[in-house]
mmCIF file of C-alpha atoms and ligand atoms in Angstrom:
data_model
loop_
_atom_site.group_PDB
_atom_site.id
_atom_site.type_symbol
_atom_site.label_atom_id
_atom_site.label_comp_id
_atom_site.label_asym_id
_atom_site.label_seq_id
_atom_site.Cartn_x
_atom_site.Cartn_y
_atom_site.Cartn_z
ATOM 1 C CA MET A 28 94.638 81.696 117.483
ATOM 2 C CA PHE A 29 96.595 79.047 118.839
ATOM 3 C CA ASN A 30 99.721 76.916 117.792
ATOM 4 C CA GLY A 31 97.953 74.669 114.659
ATOM 5 C CA ALA A 32 95.128 77.275 113.631
ATOM 6 C CA PRO A 33 94.012 78.276 110.461
ATOM 7 C CA VAL A 34 93.381 82.176 110.538
ATOM 8 C CA LEU A 35 91.841 84.458 107.738
ATOM 9 C CA PHE A 36 93.526 87.863 108.438
ATOM 10 C CA GLU A 37 90.657 90.475 107.394
ATOM 11 C CA SER A 38 91.187 94.615 106.961
ATOM 12 C CA LYS A 39 89.165 97.179 105.905
ATOM 13 C CA SER A 40 92.158 99.052 104.212
ATOM 14 C CA PHE A 41 94.865 97.433 103.600
ATOM 15 C CA SER A 42 95.735 95.461 100.374
ATOM 16 C CA GLY A 43 98.946 93.448 98.714
ATOM 17 C CA LEU A 44 101.686 91.685 100.270
ATOM 18 C CA ALA A 45 102.412 91.401 104.463
ATOM 19 C CA THR A 46 104.310 89.194 106.294
ATOM 20 C CA TRP A 47 103.641 86.613 108.827
ATOM 21 C CA LEU A 48 105.680 84.409 110.565
ATOM 22 C CA GLY A 49 108.370 85.190 107.646
ATOM 23 C CA LYS A 50 105.780 84.256 105.436
ATOM 24 C CA LYS A 51 104.758 86.182 102.870
ATOM 25 C CA ILE A 52 100.962 86.475 102.209
ATOM 26 C CA GLU A 53 98.571 88.676 100.310
ATOM 27 C CA PHE A 54 95.378 90.417 101.100
ATOM 28 C CA ARG A 55 93.357 90.665 98.348
ATOM 29 C CA PRO A 56 89.722 91.918 97.879
ATOM 30 C CA ASP A 57 87.391 90.106 99.581
ATOM 31 C CA GLY A 58 83.499 91.286 99.581
ATOM 32 C CA ASP A 59 83.878 94.822 100.898
ATOM 33 C CA ALA A 60 87.386 94.480 102.613
ATOM 34 C CA PHE A 61 90.435 92.984 101.997
ATOM 35 C CA SER A 62 91.331 88.724 103.477
ATOM 36 C CA ALA A 63 94.213 86.460 103.762
ATOM 37 C CA LEU A 64 94.162 83.171 104.766
ATOM 38 C CA ALA A 65 97.279 82.052 106.872
ATOM 39 C CA GLY A 66 98.347 80.027 109.972
ATOM 40 C CA VAL A 67 100.274 78.838 112.548
ATOM 41 C CA ASN A 68 102.236 75.804 112.915
ATOM 42 C CA LEU A 69 101.999 72.996 115.418
ATOM 43 C CA ASN A 70 104.989 73.417 117.091
ATOM 44 C CA ARG A 71 105.159 77.357 117.353
ATOM 45 C CA ALA A 72 105.692 78.854 120.817
ATOM 46 C CA PRO A 73 102.811 80.860 122.549
ATOM 47 C CA GLY A 74 103.543 84.696 122.275
ATOM 48 C CA ARG A 75 102.960 87.786 120.405
ATOM 49 C CA TYR A 76 104.196 87.855 116.685
ATOM 50 C CA PRO A 77 104.376 90.756 114.345
ATOM 51 C CA LEU A 78 101.862 90.942 111.348
ATOM 52 C CA ALA A 79 103.530 93.571 109.315
ATOM 53 C CA LEU A 80 101.446 94.945 107.194
ATOM 54 C CA GLY A 81 103.705 97.401 104.978
ATOM 55 C CA ASP A 82 104.925 99.655 107.028
ATOM 56 C CA GLU A 83 102.416 99.286 109.559
ATOM 57 C CA THR A 84 102.527 96.570 112.598
ATOM 58 C CA VAL A 85 100.390 94.662 114.114
ATOM 59 C CA ASP A 86 101.177 92.558 117.035
ATOM 60 C CA ILE A 87 98.941 89.071 116.878
ATOM 61 C CA THR A 88 98.597 86.877 120.261
ATOM 62 C CA VAL A 89 99.205 83.141 119.753
ATOM 63 C CA ILE A 90 98.389 81.295 122.603
ATOM 64 C CA ARG A 91 99.148 77.479 123.818
ATOM 65 C CA ARG A 92 96.657 74.410 122.493
ATOM 66 C CA VAL A 93 97.764 71.436 124.150
ATOM 67 C CA TYR A 94 96.775 68.310 122.294
ATOM 68 C CA ALA A 95 96.555 64.953 123.282
ATOM 69 C CA SER A 96 98.467 61.397 122.546
ATOM 70 C CA SER A 97 96.898 58.284 121.749
ATOM 71 C CA THR A 98 98.402 54.698 120.883
ATOM 72 C CA ILE A 99 97.235 52.638 117.586
ATOM 73 C CA THR A 100 97.873 49.848 116.126
ATOM 74 C CA VAL A 101 97.841 49.014 111.892
ATOM 75 C CA PRO A 102 99.508 46.568 109.778
ATOM 76 C CA GLN A 103 103.134 45.834 110.643
ATOM 77 C CA LYS A 104 103.695 47.206 107.021
ATOM 78 C CA PHE A 105 102.597 50.642 107.606
ATOM 79 C CA VAL A 106 105.094 50.820 110.662
ATOM 80 C CA GLU A 107 107.982 48.831 108.920
ATOM 81 C CA PRO A 108 107.154 49.095 105.135
ATOM 82 C CA PRO A 109 108.889 46.223 103.215
ATOM 83 C CA LYS A 110 112.018 47.210 101.210
ATOM 84 C CA GLU A 111 110.702 46.723 97.896
ATOM 85 C CA VAL A 112 108.101 49.422 98.699
ATOM 86 C CA GLN A 113 110.774 51.894 99.843
ATOM 87 C CA ALA A 114 111.485 52.987 95.963
ATOM 88 C CA GLN A 115 107.874 53.833 95.439
ATOM 89 C CA ILE A 116 107.478 55.854 98.937
ATOM 90 C CA ASP A 117 110.303 58.033 97.934
ATOM 91 C CA GLU A 118 108.610 58.534 94.496
ATOM 92 C CA GLU A 119 105.571 59.398 96.395
ATOM 93 C CA VAL A 120 106.993 62.109 98.405
ATOM 94 C CA ALA A 121 108.697 63.153 95.369
ATOM 95 C CA ILE A 122 105.506 63.535 93.490
ATOM 96 C CA LYS A 123 103.792 65.494 96.695
ATOM 97 C CA GLN A 124 106.247 67.520 97.240
ATOM 98 C CA ASN A 125 106.232 68.507 93.664
ATOM 99 C CA VAL A 126 102.812 69.661 94.308
ATOM 100 C CA PHE A 127 103.471 71.364 97.598
ATOM 101 C CA ASN A 128 105.722 73.631 95.760
ATOM 102 C CA SER A 129 103.665 74.619 92.486
ATOM 103 C CA SER A 130 100.721 75.907 93.919
ATOM 104 C CA GLY A 131 99.772 79.563 91.494
ATOM 105 C CA PRO A 132 99.719 83.098 93.085
ATOM 106 C CA ASN A 133 96.077 83.135 91.975
ATOM 107 C CA ARG A 134 93.477 82.879 94.269
ATOM 108 C CA LEU A 135 91.196 79.676 93.485
ATOM 109 C CA TRP A 136 89.044 79.390 96.541
ATOM 110 C CA HIS A 137 86.504 81.727 97.340
ATOM 111 C CA GLY A 138 84.524 82.100 100.461
ATOM 112 C CA PRO A 139 83.670 79.289 103.421
ATOM 113 C CA PHE A 140 85.673 76.068 103.640
ATOM 114 C CA VAL A 141 83.026 73.226 103.533
ATOM 115 C CA ALA A 142 83.078 70.005 105.213
ATOM 116 C CA PRO A 143 84.374 67.041 102.757
ATOM 117 C CA ALA A 144 81.776 64.808 104.127
ATOM 118 C CA ASN A 145 78.304 65.340 106.146
ATOM 119 C CA ASN A 146 79.914 62.688 108.851
ATOM 120 C CA PRO A 147 80.804 63.271 112.257
ATOM 121 C CA CYS A 148 84.550 63.369 113.040
ATOM 122 C CA THR A 149 86.124 60.692 115.122
ATOM 123 C CA SER A 150 89.867 61.667 115.299
ATOM 124 C CA SER A 151 91.047 65.055 115.849
ATOM 125 C CA PHE A 152 93.911 67.363 114.051
ATOM 126 C CA GLY A 153 97.392 67.343 116.364
ATOM 127 C CA LEU A 154 96.629 64.369 118.036
ATOM 128 C CA ARG A 155 99.965 62.087 118.771
ATOM 129 C CA ARG A 156 100.288 58.819 117.938
ATOM 130 C CA ILE A 157 101.925 56.142 118.564
ATOM 131 C CA TYR A 158 101.794 53.400 116.076
ATOM 132 C CA ASN A 159 102.482 49.764 117.134
ATOM 133 C CA GLY A 160 104.033 50.901 120.168
ATOM 134 C CA ARG A 161 106.901 52.071 117.843
ATOM 135 C CA THR A 162 106.701 54.506 115.561
ATOM 136 C CA GLN A 163 105.428 58.192 116.463
ATOM 137 C CA ASN A 164 103.943 60.926 114.936
ATOM 138 C CA VAL A 165 101.555 63.921 114.958
ATOM 139 C CA HIS A 166 97.851 63.393 113.443
ATOM 140 C CA GLN A 167 97.990 65.916 110.691
ATOM 141 C CA GLY A 168 94.219 66.218 109.710
ATOM 142 C CA LEU A 169 90.683 65.439 110.592
ATOM 143 C CA ASP A 170 88.933 61.635 110.403
ATOM 144 C CA TYR A 171 85.705 62.007 109.770
ATOM 145 C CA THR A 172 83.895 58.421 110.599
ATOM 146 C CA ALA A 173 82.806 57.479 106.808
ATOM 147 C CA ALA A 174 81.094 53.831 105.631
ATOM 148 C CA LEU A 175 82.495 52.580 102.371
ATOM 149 C CA GLY A 176 81.253 54.029 99.422
ATOM 150 C CA THR A 177 80.836 57.787 101.149
ATOM 151 C CA GLN A 178 80.305 60.431 98.818
ATOM 152 C CA VAL A 179 83.567 62.946 99.243
ATOM 153 C CA THR A 180 83.278 66.151 98.114
ATOM 154 C CA ALA A 181 85.612 69.570 97.278
ATOM 155 C CA ALA A 182 86.232 71.760 100.389
ATOM 156 C CA ASN A 183 86.430 74.851 97.919
ATOM 157 C CA SER A 184 87.153 75.505 94.437
ATOM 158 C CA GLY A 185 90.616 74.754 93.100
ATOM 159 C CA ARG A 186 92.474 72.464 91.001
ATOM 160 C CA VAL A 187 92.894 68.416 91.229
ATOM 161 C CA GLU A 188 96.638 67.951 91.834
ATOM 162 C CA ILE A 189 96.813 64.212 92.479
ATOM 163 C CA ALA A 190 94.150 61.611 92.227
ATOM 164 C CA ARG A 191 95.672 58.156 92.687
ATOM 165 C CA ASP A 192 96.487 55.558 94.952
ATOM 166 C CA MET A 193 99.814 56.063 97.496
ATOM 167 C CA TYR A 194 101.151 53.336 99.708
ATOM 168 C CA PHE A 195 100.175 55.290 102.990
ATOM 169 C CA GLU A 196 97.805 57.700 101.960
ATOM 170 C CA GLY A 197 95.613 54.649 99.881
ATOM 171 C CA GLY A 198 93.590 56.459 97.051
ATOM 172 C CA PHE A 199 94.814 60.100 97.612
ATOM 173 C CA ILE A 200 93.290 63.352 96.607
ATOM 174 C CA VAL A 201 95.046 66.962 96.968
ATOM 175 C CA ILE A 202 93.506 70.129 95.652
ATOM 176 C CA ASP A 203 95.120 73.004 95.201
ATOM 177 C CA HIS A 204 93.423 75.989 95.743
ATOM 178 C CA GLY A 205 95.710 78.490 94.762
ATOM 179 C CA GLU A 206 98.316 80.913 97.198
ATOM 180 C CA SER A 207 99.983 77.575 98.814
ATOM 181 C CA ILE A 208 96.616 76.466 100.288
ATOM 182 C CA PHE A 209 95.969 72.851 99.825
ATOM 183 C CA THR A 210 93.342 70.286 100.573
ATOM 184 C CA LEU A 211 93.753 66.369 101.209
ATOM 185 C CA TYR A 212 91.509 63.618 100.927
ATOM 186 C CA MET A 213 93.062 60.265 101.856
ATOM 187 C CA HIS A 214 92.323 56.319 102.324
ATOM 188 C CA LEU A 215 89.669 56.782 99.241
ATOM 189 C CA SER A 216 87.964 53.995 97.398
ATOM 190 C CA GLU A 217 87.207 55.422 94.350
ATOM 191 C CA PHE A 218 87.791 58.046 91.952
ATOM 192 C CA LEU A 219 85.542 60.566 90.518
ATOM 193 C CA VAL A 220 88.207 63.231 89.502
ATOM 194 C CA ARG A 221 90.978 63.084 87.023
ATOM 195 C CA GLU A 222 94.536 64.870 87.800
ATOM 196 C CA GLY A 223 94.674 68.604 86.318
ATOM 197 C CA VAL A 224 90.891 69.316 86.190
ATOM 198 C CA GLY A 225 89.094 72.284 87.629
ATOM 199 C CA ILE A 226 86.270 71.744 90.207
ATOM 200 C CA ASP A 227 83.765 73.857 92.250
ATOM 201 C CA LYS A 228 83.496 73.686 95.744
ATOM 202 C CA GLY A 229 81.318 70.974 96.755
ATOM 203 C CA ASP A 230 81.788 69.118 93.681
ATOM 204 C CA PRO A 231 82.019 65.325 94.405
ATOM 205 C CA ILE A 232 85.354 64.191 93.822
ATOM 206 C CA ALA A 233 85.650 60.416 95.669
ATOM 207 C CA LYS A 234 84.297 57.728 97.620
ATOM 208 C CA SER A 235 85.552 56.821 100.895
ATOM 209 C CA GLY A 236 87.228 53.674 101.877
ATOM 210 C CA SER A 237 89.925 52.451 103.931
ATOM 211 C CA SER A 238 93.178 52.350 101.687
ATOM 212 C CA GLY A 239 96.363 52.591 102.740
ATOM 213 C CA ARG A 240 97.539 53.166 106.392
ATOM 214 C CA VAL A 241 94.011 52.686 108.209
ATOM 215 C CA THR A 242 92.186 50.897 111.327
ATOM 216 C CA GLY A 243 88.980 50.768 109.406
ATOM 217 C CA PRO A 244 87.386 52.827 106.900
ATOM 218 C CA HIS A 245 87.005 56.733 107.540
ATOM 219 C CA LEU A 246 88.095 59.715 105.281
ATOM 220 C CA HIS A 247 91.200 61.331 106.310
ATOM 221 C CA PHE A 248 90.658 65.373 105.704
ATOM 222 C CA ALA A 249 93.871 67.566 105.634
ATOM 223 C CA VAL A 250 94.495 71.173 105.153
ATOM 224 C CA ARG A 251 97.878 72.579 104.173
ATOM 225 C CA TRP A 252 99.253 75.836 104.099
ATOM 226 C CA GLN A 253 102.891 77.027 103.104
ATOM 227 C CA GLY A 254 104.432 73.720 104.372
ATOM 228 C CA ASP A 255 101.962 73.239 107.251
ATOM 229 C CA TYR A 256 99.213 71.265 108.362
ATOM 230 C CA LEU A 257 96.646 73.283 110.237
ATOM 231 C CA GLU A 258 93.444 72.258 112.237
ATOM 232 C CA PRO A 259 90.597 71.341 109.713
ATOM 233 C CA SER A 260 87.608 72.159 112.024
ATOM 234 C CA THR A 261 89.043 75.378 112.916
ATOM 235 C CA LEU A 262 89.175 76.273 109.068
ATOM 236 C CA LEU A 263 85.622 75.093 108.500
ATOM 237 C CA GLY A 264 84.173 77.650 111.231
ATOM 238 C CA LEU A 265 86.206 80.635 109.767
ATOM 239 C CA TRP A 266 83.463 82.329 108.069
ATOM 240 C CA ARG A 267 81.169 81.209 110.791
ATOM 241 C CA SER A 268 81.165 84.041 113.519
ATOM 242 C CA GLY A 269 81.646 86.699 110.746
ATOM 243 C CA ARG A 270 80.299 87.909 107.594
ATOM 244 C CA ALA A 271 80.689 84.678 104.619
HETATM 245 ZN ZN1 ZN B 5 93.607 60.634 109.804
#
């Protein structure tokens, strides 16, 4: 396990609430065992951290993963947004925050998370990016090469909480999978779902595009758990080695 990693904790015998890195997680029935999906913040220092399961504590080792950096050039309005769009950006931040704070306690996801497109990935999670030689931030998702109009599907079951255009994200979908786990899809050209609808894993939700802060057409896919963005490709592989 490394900084930025999602993790699927599994136990043969423990169910109920546990504590990990100061956050509450819940082990729930999953096949013939119990599981809880969690993660490690990108900036977490390496070390051993306790997973508290009732009276019992298990030490978990977090190792350091080093992420690369790159430079990128986008239209200047995405590095220094004009004054007249600031109110819009503020409003969008509030909408997102409200959604991210309102995930229900029920588990809506089930089994493996699946890739939202059958395309190769170009840019990975955790990359430190310098925009136009100035603004710096961390790439919080995974980019899929996707020609305009490529079908985008839901990574797991849940509820569509956001399906609208936003300044930086462009065409933007957020799915709540319950337990404060969200997947995000950006730069879309067309919505195939509306806000408020329930969807199943693999359902078509949108067509990809090149809207928002982009250098060209692609799909940006992100995973958020209890306020932390986690590495999507690791999440998609969590079930590959063991039982599904
Ligand atoms: Zn991206």
